[in-house]
């Protein structure tokens, strides 16, 4: 989830839970999740209660990816697009939610690289206009990016 001055963005990864395994105690919550790493994901956009211009919530289809943690989001003053920065994985053929992260301890030589992504939504057309590795982040592996809370709804300088 990410917030801008006027929007709440909730990105839903392509996951399904095997409720029987979880409720019967055969598996824990994370182990009960299966993912489709090649399936598009959805982004739900809602107005914040304090938004200057209220709007009807809408859903945007986003190309396949897997978001882990959002750093920040903002409304770009030049394009009027909604931009979000998050850590995540590229499309993959993995069916297991934790994949190489599972087990007693992860094997860091085989876990997928966690990249910083930039997602851009056109709020007029209500569609994704860009999803890619954030500028300057192609060679960085970052798990939990954060910005100072005073800047969580503002564009960060690269």
mmCIF file with all atom_site columns, C-alpha atoms in Angstrom:
data_model
loop_
_atom_site.group_PDB
_atom_site.id
_atom_site.type_symbol
_atom_site.label_atom_id
_atom_site.label_alt_id
_atom_site.label_comp_id
_atom_site.label_asym_id
_atom_site.label_entity_id
_atom_site.label_seq_id
_atom_site.pdbx_PDB_ins_code
_atom_site.Cartn_x
_atom_site.Cartn_y
_atom_site.Cartn_z
_atom_site.occupancy
_atom_site.B_iso_or_equiv
_atom_site.pdbx_formal_charge
_atom_site.auth_seq_id
_atom_site.auth_comp_id
_atom_site.auth_asym_id
_atom_site.auth_atom_id
_atom_site.pdbx_PDB_model_num
ATOM 1   C CA . UNK A 1 1   ? 0.000   0.000   0.000   1.00 0.00 ? 1   UNK A CA 1
ATOM 2   C CA . UNK A 1 2   ? 1.141   3.517   -0.766  1.00 0.00 ? 2   UNK A CA 1
ATOM 3   C CA . UNK A 1 3   ? -0.287  6.966   -0.161  1.00 0.00 ? 3   UNK A CA 1
ATOM 4   C CA . UNK A 1 4   ? -0.106  10.173  -2.162  1.00 0.00 ? 4   UNK A CA 1
ATOM 5   C CA . UNK A 1 5   ? -1.559  13.534  -1.137  1.00 0.00 ? 5   UNK A CA 1
ATOM 6   C CA . UNK A 1 6   ? -4.914  12.496  -2.646  1.00 0.00 ? 6   UNK A CA 1
ATOM 7   C CA . UNK A 1 7   ? -4.827  8.727   -3.250  1.00 0.00 ? 7   UNK A CA 1
ATOM 8   C CA . UNK A 1 8   ? -4.576  5.396   -1.486  1.00 0.00 ? 8   UNK A CA 1
ATOM 9   C CA . UNK A 1 9   ? -2.980  2.753   -3.708  1.00 0.00 ? 9   UNK A CA 1
ATOM 10  C CA . UNK A 1 10  ? -3.391  -0.926  -2.898  1.00 0.00 ? 10  UNK A CA 1
ATOM 11  C CA . UNK A 1 11  ? -1.519  -3.333  -5.185  1.00 0.00 ? 11  UNK A CA 1
ATOM 12  C CA . UNK A 1 12  ? -2.712  -6.933  -5.095  1.00 0.00 ? 12  UNK A CA 1
ATOM 13  C CA . UNK A 1 13  ? -0.127  -9.544  -6.061  1.00 0.00 ? 13  UNK A CA 1
ATOM 14  C CA . UNK A 1 14  ? -1.235  -12.675 -7.900  1.00 0.00 ? 14  UNK A CA 1
ATOM 15  C CA . UNK A 1 15  ? -1.545  -15.033 -4.923  1.00 0.00 ? 15  UNK A CA 1
ATOM 16  C CA . UNK A 1 16  ? -3.997  -17.746 -3.915  1.00 0.00 ? 16  UNK A CA 1
ATOM 17  C CA . UNK A 1 17  ? -4.289  -19.352 -0.500  1.00 0.00 ? 17  UNK A CA 1
ATOM 18  C CA . UNK A 1 18  ? -4.877  -23.060 0.072   1.00 0.00 ? 18  UNK A CA 1
ATOM 19  C CA . UNK A 1 19  ? -7.222  -22.478 2.998   1.00 0.00 ? 19  UNK A CA 1
ATOM 20  C CA . UNK A 1 20  ? -7.578  -26.172 3.857   1.00 0.00 ? 20  UNK A CA 1
ATOM 21  C CA . UNK A 1 21  ? -3.817  -26.597 4.412   1.00 0.00 ? 21  UNK A CA 1
ATOM 22  C CA . UNK A 1 22  ? -3.745  -23.436 6.535   1.00 0.00 ? 22  UNK A CA 1
ATOM 23  C CA . UNK A 1 23  ? -6.883  -24.076 8.610   1.00 0.00 ? 23  UNK A CA 1
ATOM 24  C CA . UNK A 1 24  ? -5.981  -27.718 9.225   1.00 0.00 ? 24  UNK A CA 1
ATOM 25  C CA . UNK A 1 25  ? -2.538  -26.697 10.464  1.00 0.00 ? 25  UNK A CA 1
ATOM 26  C CA . UNK A 1 26  ? -0.661  -28.604 7.757   1.00 0.00 ? 26  UNK A CA 1
ATOM 27  C CA . UNK A 1 27  ? 1.067   -25.411 6.645   1.00 0.00 ? 27  UNK A CA 1
ATOM 28  C CA . UNK A 1 28  ? 1.627   -21.936 7.965   1.00 0.00 ? 28  UNK A CA 1
ATOM 29  C CA . UNK A 1 29  ? 0.146   -18.870 6.266   1.00 0.00 ? 29  UNK A CA 1
ATOM 30  C CA . UNK A 1 30  ? 3.102   -18.158 3.956   1.00 0.00 ? 30  UNK A CA 1
ATOM 31  C CA . UNK A 1 31  ? 3.535   -21.818 2.983   1.00 0.00 ? 31  UNK A CA 1
ATOM 32  C CA . UNK A 1 32  ? -0.182  -21.986 2.117   1.00 0.00 ? 32  UNK A CA 1
ATOM 33  C CA . UNK A 1 33  ? 0.199   -19.292 -0.541  1.00 0.00 ? 33  UNK A CA 1
ATOM 34  C CA . UNK A 1 34  ? 0.748   -20.095 -4.207  1.00 0.00 ? 34  UNK A CA 1
ATOM 35  C CA . UNK A 1 35  ? 1.726   -17.435 -6.705  1.00 0.00 ? 35  UNK A CA 1
ATOM 36  C CA . UNK A 1 36  ? 1.448   -16.995 -10.421 1.00 0.00 ? 36  UNK A CA 1
ATOM 37  C CA . UNK A 1 37  ? 4.571   -15.025 -11.286 1.00 0.00 ? 37  UNK A CA 1
ATOM 38  C CA . UNK A 1 38  ? 3.490   -14.475 -14.908 1.00 0.00 ? 38  UNK A CA 1
ATOM 39  C CA . UNK A 1 39  ? -0.005  -13.170 -14.210 1.00 0.00 ? 39  UNK A CA 1
ATOM 40  C CA . UNK A 1 40  ? -0.928  -9.482  -14.331 1.00 0.00 ? 40  UNK A CA 1
ATOM 41  C CA . UNK A 1 41  ? -1.702  -7.887  -10.979 1.00 0.00 ? 41  UNK A CA 1
ATOM 42  C CA . UNK A 1 42  ? -4.259  -5.287  -9.947  1.00 0.00 ? 42  UNK A CA 1
ATOM 43  C CA . UNK A 1 43  ? -3.888  -1.872  -8.395  1.00 0.00 ? 43  UNK A CA 1
ATOM 44  C CA . UNK A 1 44  ? -6.857  -0.398  -6.535  1.00 0.00 ? 44  UNK A CA 1
ATOM 45  C CA . UNK A 1 45  ? -6.868  3.406   -6.343  1.00 0.00 ? 45  UNK A CA 1
ATOM 46  C CA . UNK A 1 46  ? -9.082  5.122   -3.765  1.00 0.00 ? 46  UNK A CA 1
ATOM 47  C CA . UNK A 1 47  ? -9.434  8.779   -2.794  1.00 0.00 ? 47  UNK A CA 1
ATOM 48  C CA . UNK A 1 48  ? -8.059  9.717   0.611   1.00 0.00 ? 48  UNK A CA 1
ATOM 49  C CA . UNK A 1 49  ? -10.723 11.179  2.920   1.00 0.00 ? 49  UNK A CA 1
ATOM 50  C CA . UNK A 1 50  ? -8.707  14.421  2.845   1.00 0.00 ? 50  UNK A CA 1
ATOM 51  C CA . UNK A 1 51  ? -8.332  14.501  -0.983  1.00 0.00 ? 51  UNK A CA 1
ATOM 52  C CA . UNK A 1 52  ? -8.843  17.926  -2.544  1.00 0.00 ? 52  UNK A CA 1
ATOM 53  C CA . UNK A 1 53  ? -10.786 16.378  -5.432  1.00 0.00 ? 53  UNK A CA 1
ATOM 54  C CA . UNK A 1 54  ? -12.804 13.297  -4.536  1.00 0.00 ? 54  UNK A CA 1
ATOM 55  C CA . UNK A 1 55  ? -13.186 10.653  -7.260  1.00 0.00 ? 55  UNK A CA 1
ATOM 56  C CA . UNK A 1 56  ? -14.703 7.228   -7.770  1.00 0.00 ? 56  UNK A CA 1
ATOM 57  C CA . UNK A 1 57  ? -12.317 4.410   -6.834  1.00 0.00 ? 57  UNK A CA 1
ATOM 58  C CA . UNK A 1 58  ? -10.928 2.476   -9.791  1.00 0.00 ? 58  UNK A CA 1
ATOM 59  C CA . UNK A 1 59  ? -8.834  -0.576  -10.623 1.00 0.00 ? 59  UNK A CA 1
ATOM 60  C CA . UNK A 1 60  ? -5.823  -0.662  -12.932 1.00 0.00 ? 60  UNK A CA 1
ATOM 61  C CA . UNK A 1 61  ? -4.305  -3.779  -14.485 1.00 0.00 ? 61  UNK A CA 1
ATOM 62  C CA . UNK A 1 62  ? -0.518  -3.809  -14.039 1.00 0.00 ? 62  UNK A CA 1
ATOM 63  C CA . UNK A 1 63  ? 1.938   -6.072  -15.911 1.00 0.00 ? 63  UNK A CA 1
ATOM 64  C CA . UNK A 1 64  ? 3.262   -9.111  -14.053 1.00 0.00 ? 64  UNK A CA 1
ATOM 65  C CA . UNK A 1 65  ? 5.511   -8.314  -11.101 1.00 0.00 ? 65  UNK A CA 1
ATOM 66  C CA . UNK A 1 66  ? 5.528   -8.909  -7.367  1.00 0.00 ? 66  UNK A CA 1
ATOM 67  C CA . UNK A 1 67  ? 5.618   -5.974  -4.968  1.00 0.00 ? 67  UNK A CA 1
ATOM 68  C CA . UNK A 1 68  ? 7.082   -6.455  -1.508  1.00 0.00 ? 68  UNK A CA 1
ATOM 69  C CA . UNK A 1 69  ? 7.407   -3.045  0.198   1.00 0.00 ? 69  UNK A CA 1
ATOM 70  C CA . UNK A 1 70  ? 6.406   0.405   -1.029  1.00 0.00 ? 70  UNK A CA 1
ATOM 71  C CA . UNK A 1 71  ? 8.877   3.189   -0.370  1.00 0.00 ? 71  UNK A CA 1
ATOM 72  C CA . UNK A 1 72  ? 6.739   6.167   -1.330  1.00 0.00 ? 72  UNK A CA 1
ATOM 73  C CA . UNK A 1 73  ? 4.278   7.499   -3.898  1.00 0.00 ? 73  UNK A CA 1
ATOM 74  C CA . UNK A 1 74  ? 3.416   10.905  -5.272  1.00 0.00 ? 74  UNK A CA 1
ATOM 75  C CA . UNK A 1 75  ? 1.416   12.764  -7.884  1.00 0.00 ? 75  UNK A CA 1
ATOM 76  C CA . UNK A 1 76  ? 3.816   14.006  -10.545 1.00 0.00 ? 76  UNK A CA 1
ATOM 77  C CA . UNK A 1 77  ? 3.318   17.745  -11.071 1.00 0.00 ? 77  UNK A CA 1
ATOM 78  C CA . UNK A 1 78  ? 4.622   17.604  -14.661 1.00 0.00 ? 78  UNK A CA 1
ATOM 79  C CA . UNK A 1 79  ? 2.607   14.641  -15.991 1.00 0.00 ? 79  UNK A CA 1
ATOM 80  C CA . UNK A 1 80  ? -0.255  14.494  -13.428 1.00 0.00 ? 80  UNK A CA 1
ATOM 81  C CA . UNK A 1 81  ? 0.451   10.741  -13.232 1.00 0.00 ? 81  UNK A CA 1
ATOM 82  C CA . UNK A 1 82  ? 0.488   8.816   -9.975  1.00 0.00 ? 82  UNK A CA 1
ATOM 83  C CA . UNK A 1 83  ? 3.940   7.359   -9.333  1.00 0.00 ? 83  UNK A CA 1
ATOM 84  C CA . UNK A 1 84  ? 4.866   4.670   -6.806  1.00 0.00 ? 84  UNK A CA 1
ATOM 85  C CA . UNK A 1 85  ? 8.279   3.284   -5.879  1.00 0.00 ? 85  UNK A CA 1
ATOM 86  C CA . UNK A 1 86  ? 8.489   -0.217  -4.400  1.00 0.00 ? 86  UNK A CA 1
ATOM 87  C CA . UNK A 1 87  ? 10.780  -3.181  -3.908  1.00 0.00 ? 87  UNK A CA 1
ATOM 88  C CA . UNK A 1 88  ? 9.838   -6.334  -5.731  1.00 0.00 ? 88  UNK A CA 1
ATOM 89  C CA . UNK A 1 89  ? 10.566  -9.154  -8.115  1.00 0.00 ? 89  UNK A CA 1
ATOM 90  C CA . UNK A 1 90  ? 10.244  -9.300  -11.902 1.00 0.00 ? 90  UNK A CA 1
ATOM 91  C CA . UNK A 1 91  ? 7.904   -11.806 -13.597 1.00 0.00 ? 91  UNK A CA 1
ATOM 92  C CA . UNK A 1 92  ? 8.927   -15.384 -12.892 1.00 0.00 ? 92  UNK A CA 1
ATOM 93  C CA . UNK A 1 93  ? 7.797   -18.970 -13.292 1.00 0.00 ? 93  UNK A CA 1
ATOM 94  C CA . UNK A 1 94  ? 7.778   -19.494 -9.528  1.00 0.00 ? 94  UNK A CA 1
ATOM 95  C CA . UNK A 1 95  ? 4.623   -21.086 -8.135  1.00 0.00 ? 95  UNK A CA 1
ATOM 96  C CA . UNK A 1 96  ? 5.789   -21.083 -4.520  1.00 0.00 ? 96  UNK A CA 1
ATOM 97  C CA . UNK A 1 97  ? 5.280   -17.766 -2.711  1.00 0.00 ? 97  UNK A CA 1
ATOM 98  C CA . UNK A 1 98  ? 8.521   -17.884 -0.734  1.00 0.00 ? 98  UNK A CA 1
ATOM 99  C CA . UNK A 1 99  ? 10.449  -19.948 -3.273  1.00 0.00 ? 99  UNK A CA 1
ATOM 100 C CA . UNK A 1 100 ? 14.148  -19.798 -2.405  1.00 0.00 ? 100 UNK A CA 1
ATOM 101 C CA . UNK A 1 101 ? 13.304  -17.743 0.712   1.00 0.00 ? 101 UNK A CA 1
ATOM 102 C CA . UNK A 1 102 ? 11.621  -20.757 2.334   1.00 0.00 ? 102 UNK A CA 1
ATOM 103 C CA . UNK A 1 103 ? 13.137  -23.302 4.681   1.00 0.00 ? 103 UNK A CA 1
ATOM 104 C CA . UNK A 1 104 ? 15.250  -22.818 7.789   1.00 0.00 ? 104 UNK A CA 1
ATOM 105 C CA . UNK A 1 105 ? 17.299  -19.994 6.259   1.00 0.00 ? 105 UNK A CA 1
ATOM 106 C CA . UNK A 1 106 ? 17.424  -18.580 2.730   1.00 0.00 ? 106 UNK A CA 1
ATOM 107 C CA . UNK A 1 107 ? 20.239  -19.562 0.406   1.00 0.00 ? 107 UNK A CA 1
ATOM 108 C CA . UNK A 1 108 ? 21.387  -16.134 -0.694  1.00 0.00 ? 108 UNK A CA 1
ATOM 109 C CA . UNK A 1 109 ? 23.172  -17.540 -3.743  1.00 0.00 ? 109 UNK A CA 1
ATOM 110 C CA . UNK A 1 110 ? 19.828  -18.635 -5.263  1.00 0.00 ? 110 UNK A CA 1
ATOM 111 C CA . UNK A 1 111 ? 17.220  -16.126 -4.066  1.00 0.00 ? 111 UNK A CA 1
ATOM 112 C CA . UNK A 1 112 ? 15.883  -13.750 -6.716  1.00 0.00 ? 112 UNK A CA 1
ATOM 113 C CA . UNK A 1 113 ? 17.270  -10.232 -6.737  1.00 0.00 ? 113 UNK A CA 1
ATOM 114 C CA . UNK A 1 114 ? 14.903  -7.755  -5.111  1.00 0.00 ? 114 UNK A CA 1
ATOM 115 C CA . UNK A 1 115 ? 14.870  -4.617  -7.248  1.00 0.00 ? 115 UNK A CA 1
ATOM 116 C CA . UNK A 1 116 ? 13.477  -1.115  -6.793  1.00 0.00 ? 116 UNK A CA 1
ATOM 117 C CA . UNK A 1 117 ? 10.605  -0.564  -9.246  1.00 0.00 ? 117 UNK A CA 1
ATOM 118 C CA . UNK A 1 118 ? 8.842   2.526   -10.548 1.00 0.00 ? 118 UNK A CA 1
ATOM 119 C CA . UNK A 1 119 ? 5.125   2.239   -11.332 1.00 0.00 ? 119 UNK A CA 1
ATOM 120 C CA . UNK A 1 120 ? 3.333   5.049   -13.117 1.00 0.00 ? 120 UNK A CA 1
ATOM 121 C CA . UNK A 1 121 ? -0.449  5.315   -13.496 1.00 0.00 ? 121 UNK A CA 1
ATOM 122 C CA . UNK A 1 122 ? -2.356  7.748   -15.698 1.00 0.00 ? 122 UNK A CA 1
ATOM 123 C CA . UNK A 1 123 ? -5.362  8.707   -13.511 1.00 0.00 ? 123 UNK A CA 1
ATOM 124 C CA . UNK A 1 124 ? -7.325  10.111  -16.474 1.00 0.00 ? 124 UNK A CA 1
ATOM 125 C CA . UNK A 1 125 ? -7.060  6.986   -18.637 1.00 0.00 ? 125 UNK A CA 1
ATOM 126 C CA . UNK A 1 126 ? -6.946  4.792   -15.505 1.00 0.00 ? 126 UNK A CA 1
ATOM 127 C CA . UNK A 1 127 ? -4.156  2.644   -16.887 1.00 0.00 ? 127 UNK A CA 1
ATOM 128 C CA . UNK A 1 128 ? -0.545  1.714   -16.221 1.00 0.00 ? 128 UNK A CA 1
ATOM 129 C CA . UNK A 1 129 ? 1.742   3.766   -18.445 1.00 0.00 ? 129 UNK A CA 1
ATOM 130 C CA . UNK A 1 130 ? 5.061   2.541   -17.033 1.00 0.00 ? 130 UNK A CA 1
ATOM 131 C CA . UNK A 1 131 ? 6.429   -0.300  -14.931 1.00 0.00 ? 131 UNK A CA 1
ATOM 132 C CA . UNK A 1 132 ? 10.163  -0.807  -14.796 1.00 0.00 ? 132 UNK A CA 1
ATOM 133 C CA . UNK A 1 133 ? 13.245  -0.835  -12.627 1.00 0.00 ? 133 UNK A CA 1
ATOM 134 C CA . UNK A 1 134 ? 13.617  2.619   -11.081 1.00 0.00 ? 134 UNK A CA 1
ATOM 135 C CA . UNK A 1 135 ? 16.246  4.894   -12.647 1.00 0.00 ? 135 UNK A CA 1
ATOM 136 C CA . UNK A 1 136 ? 19.670  4.205   -11.151 1.00 0.00 ? 136 UNK A CA 1
ATOM 137 C CA . UNK A 1 137 ? 18.525  1.006   -9.416  1.00 0.00 ? 137 UNK A CA 1
ATOM 138 C CA . UNK A 1 138 ? 19.451  -1.648  -12.009 1.00 0.00 ? 138 UNK A CA 1
ATOM 139 C CA . UNK A 1 139 ? 22.475  -2.877  -10.045 1.00 0.00 ? 139 UNK A CA 1
ATOM 140 C CA . UNK A 1 140 ? 21.027  -2.505  -6.546  1.00 0.00 ? 140 UNK A CA 1
ATOM 141 C CA . UNK A 1 141 ? 19.474  -5.273  -4.484  1.00 0.00 ? 141 UNK A CA 1
ATOM 142 C CA . UNK A 1 142 ? 17.193  -3.645  -1.920  1.00 0.00 ? 142 UNK A CA 1
ATOM 143 C CA . UNK A 1 143 ? 14.609  -5.296  0.266   1.00 0.00 ? 143 UNK A CA 1
ATOM 144 C CA . UNK A 1 144 ? 12.888  -2.605  2.317   1.00 0.00 ? 144 UNK A CA 1
ATOM 145 C CA . UNK A 1 145 ? 13.324  0.907   0.885   1.00 0.00 ? 145 UNK A CA 1
ATOM 146 C CA . UNK A 1 146 ? 12.189  3.782   3.066   1.00 0.00 ? 146 UNK A CA 1
ATOM 147 C CA . UNK A 1 147 ? 12.053  7.532   2.823   1.00 0.00 ? 147 UNK A CA 1
ATOM 148 C CA . UNK A 1 148 ? 11.691  9.976   5.696   1.00 0.00 ? 148 UNK A CA 1
ATOM 149 C CA . UNK A 1 149 ? 7.979   10.204  6.642   1.00 0.00 ? 149 UNK A CA 1
ATOM 150 C CA . UNK A 1 150 ? 7.942   13.902  5.704   1.00 0.00 ? 150 UNK A CA 1
ATOM 151 C CA . UNK A 1 151 ? 8.672   12.863  2.099   1.00 0.00 ? 151 UNK A CA 1
ATOM 152 C CA . UNK A 1 152 ? 6.491   9.754   1.725   1.00 0.00 ? 152 UNK A CA 1
ATOM 153 C CA . UNK A 1 153 ? 4.063   11.575  -0.616  1.00 0.00 ? 153 UNK A CA 1
ATOM 154 C CA . UNK A 1 154 ? 6.659   13.599  -2.535  1.00 0.00 ? 154 UNK A CA 1
ATOM 155 C CA . UNK A 1 155 ? 8.977   12.955  -5.458  1.00 0.00 ? 155 UNK A CA 1
ATOM 156 C CA . UNK A 1 156 ? 12.426  11.896  -4.243  1.00 0.00 ? 156 UNK A CA 1
ATOM 157 C CA . UNK A 1 157 ? 15.570  13.125  -5.918  1.00 0.00 ? 157 UNK A CA 1
ATOM 158 C CA . UNK A 1 158 ? 17.758  10.456  -7.542  1.00 0.00 ? 158 UNK A CA 1
#
